C-alpha positions as a LaTeX table, in Angstrom:
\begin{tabular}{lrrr}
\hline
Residue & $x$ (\AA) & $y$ (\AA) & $z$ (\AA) \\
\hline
Unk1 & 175.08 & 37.08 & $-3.53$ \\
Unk2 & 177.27 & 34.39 & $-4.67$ \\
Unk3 & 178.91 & 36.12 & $-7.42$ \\
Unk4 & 182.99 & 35.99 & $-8.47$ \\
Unk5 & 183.24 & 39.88 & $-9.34$ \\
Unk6 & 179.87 & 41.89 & $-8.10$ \\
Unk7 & 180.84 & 45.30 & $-10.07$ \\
Unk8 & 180.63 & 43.30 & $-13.02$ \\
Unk9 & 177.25 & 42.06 & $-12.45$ \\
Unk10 & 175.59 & 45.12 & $-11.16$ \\
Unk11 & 176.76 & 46.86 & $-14.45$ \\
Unk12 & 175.22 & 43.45 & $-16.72$ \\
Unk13 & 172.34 & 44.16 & $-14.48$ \\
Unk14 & 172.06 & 47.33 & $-15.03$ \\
Unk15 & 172.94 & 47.01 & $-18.64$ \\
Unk16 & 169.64 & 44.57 & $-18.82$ \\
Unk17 & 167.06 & 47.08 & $-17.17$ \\
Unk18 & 168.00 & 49.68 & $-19.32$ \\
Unk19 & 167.91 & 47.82 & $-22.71$ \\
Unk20 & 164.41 & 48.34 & $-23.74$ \\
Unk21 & 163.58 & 51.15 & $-26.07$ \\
Unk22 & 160.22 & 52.57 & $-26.18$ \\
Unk23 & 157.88 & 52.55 & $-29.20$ \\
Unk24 & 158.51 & 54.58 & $-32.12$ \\
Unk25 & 155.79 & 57.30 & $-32.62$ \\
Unk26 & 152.77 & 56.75 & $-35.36$ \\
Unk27 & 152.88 & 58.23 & $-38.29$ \\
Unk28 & 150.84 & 61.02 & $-39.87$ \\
Unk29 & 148.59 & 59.59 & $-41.50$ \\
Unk30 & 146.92 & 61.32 & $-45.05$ \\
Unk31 & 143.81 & 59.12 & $-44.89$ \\
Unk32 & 142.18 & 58.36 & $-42.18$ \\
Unk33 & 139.61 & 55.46 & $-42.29$ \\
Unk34 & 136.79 & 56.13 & $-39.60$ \\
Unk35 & 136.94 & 52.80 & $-38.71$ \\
Unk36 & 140.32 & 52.83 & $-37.97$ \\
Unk37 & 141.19 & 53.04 & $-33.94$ \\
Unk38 & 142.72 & 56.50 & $-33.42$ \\
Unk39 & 146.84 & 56.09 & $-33.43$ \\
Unk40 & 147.49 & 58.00 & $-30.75$ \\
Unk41 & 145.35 & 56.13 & $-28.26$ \\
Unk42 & 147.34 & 53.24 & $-29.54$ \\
Unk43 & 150.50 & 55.10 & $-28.92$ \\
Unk44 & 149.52 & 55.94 & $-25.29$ \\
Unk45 & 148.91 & 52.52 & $-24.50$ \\
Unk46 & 152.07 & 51.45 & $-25.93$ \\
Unk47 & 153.68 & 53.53 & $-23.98$ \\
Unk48 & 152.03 & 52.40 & $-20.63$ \\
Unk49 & 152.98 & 49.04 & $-21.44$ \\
Unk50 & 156.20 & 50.16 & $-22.01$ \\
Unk51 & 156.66 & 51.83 & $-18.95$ \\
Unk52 & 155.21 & 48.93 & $-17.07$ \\
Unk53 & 158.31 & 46.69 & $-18.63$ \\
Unk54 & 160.76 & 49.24 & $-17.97$ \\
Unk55 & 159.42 & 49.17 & $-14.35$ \\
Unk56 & 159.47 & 45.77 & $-14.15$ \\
Unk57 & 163.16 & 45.46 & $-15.60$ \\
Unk58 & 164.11 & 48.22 & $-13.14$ \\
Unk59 & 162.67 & 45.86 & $-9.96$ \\
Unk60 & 164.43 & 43.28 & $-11.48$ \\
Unk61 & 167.41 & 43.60 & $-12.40$ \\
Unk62 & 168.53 & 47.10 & $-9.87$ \\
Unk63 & 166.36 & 46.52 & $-6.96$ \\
Unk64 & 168.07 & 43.41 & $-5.88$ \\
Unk65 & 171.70 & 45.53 & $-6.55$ \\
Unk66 & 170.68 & 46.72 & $-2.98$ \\
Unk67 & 171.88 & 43.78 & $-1.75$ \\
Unk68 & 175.65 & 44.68 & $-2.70$ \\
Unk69 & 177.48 & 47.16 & $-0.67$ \\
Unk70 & 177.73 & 50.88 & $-1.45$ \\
Unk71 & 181.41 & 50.13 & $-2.73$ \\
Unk72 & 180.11 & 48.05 & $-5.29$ \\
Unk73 & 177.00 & 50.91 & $-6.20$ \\
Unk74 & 179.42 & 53.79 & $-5.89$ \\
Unk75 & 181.45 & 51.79 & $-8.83$ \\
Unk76 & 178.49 & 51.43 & $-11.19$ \\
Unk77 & 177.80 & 54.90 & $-10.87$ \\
Unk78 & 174.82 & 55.20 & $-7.93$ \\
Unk79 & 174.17 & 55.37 & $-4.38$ \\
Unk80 & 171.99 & 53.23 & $-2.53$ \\
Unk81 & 169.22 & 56.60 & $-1.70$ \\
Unk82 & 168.89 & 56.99 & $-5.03$ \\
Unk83 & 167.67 & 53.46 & $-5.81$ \\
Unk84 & 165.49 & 53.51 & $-3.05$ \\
Unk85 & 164.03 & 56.70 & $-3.83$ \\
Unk86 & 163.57 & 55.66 & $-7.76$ \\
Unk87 & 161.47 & 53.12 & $-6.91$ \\
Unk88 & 159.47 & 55.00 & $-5.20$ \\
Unk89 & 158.43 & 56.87 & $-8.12$ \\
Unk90 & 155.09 & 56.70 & $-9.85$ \\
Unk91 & 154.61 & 54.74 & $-12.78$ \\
Unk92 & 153.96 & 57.30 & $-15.14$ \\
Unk93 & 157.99 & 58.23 & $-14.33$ \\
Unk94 & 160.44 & 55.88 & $-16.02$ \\
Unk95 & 161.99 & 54.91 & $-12.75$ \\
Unk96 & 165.23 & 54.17 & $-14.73$ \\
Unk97 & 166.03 & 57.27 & $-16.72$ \\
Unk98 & 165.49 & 59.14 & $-13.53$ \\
Unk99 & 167.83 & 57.39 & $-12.00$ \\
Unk100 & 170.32 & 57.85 & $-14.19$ \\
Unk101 & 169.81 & 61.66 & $-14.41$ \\
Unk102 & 170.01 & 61.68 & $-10.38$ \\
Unk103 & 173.36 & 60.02 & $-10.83$ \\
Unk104 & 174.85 & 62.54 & $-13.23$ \\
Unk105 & 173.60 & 65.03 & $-10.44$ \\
Unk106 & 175.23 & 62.69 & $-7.92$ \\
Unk107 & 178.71 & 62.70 & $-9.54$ \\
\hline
\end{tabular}
């Protein structure tokens, strides 16, 4: 990779994957028209596509960190086993928050 400092941008990388939030939960409701789709089945699919993004993000912007040497990994906070291994998961995991608890573990 043709980049000046590479600890810098595997943190801005990482920083990227790991800025989307997922949706807020629906609220309970009083009235409830019959016509109305249920809200949780809306919520579940919200947060399939929201896992979908993060996964995305994650093969985005970490995956390619693997390119970088474990110098450069071991200063963002990760290890190169653990990335592989994350994105591995299923996608019913966010691939991304378990990688960050593995690196608490790690350190």
């Amino acid at each position: 990779m043709n980049h000046d400092n590479p600890t810098r941008h595997a943190q801005n990388a990482w920083q990227q994957a790991s800025q989307l939030t997922p949706p807020p939960k629906p609220p309970r409701l009083e009235f409830y028209m019959p016509a109305m789709p249920s809200l949780t089945l809306i919520h579940r699919l919200e947060m399939r596509w929201w896992r979908y993004r993060r996964r995305q993000l994650f093969r985005r912007h970490v995956v390619p960190l693997l390119a970088y040497d474990d110098h450069v990994l071991q200063d963002i906070g990760h290890c190169r086993e653990n990335i592989h291994w994350a994105n591995q998961l299923p996608l019913s995991v966010d691939a991304i928050q378990a990688l960050e608890e593995q690196s608490a573990h790690w350190r």
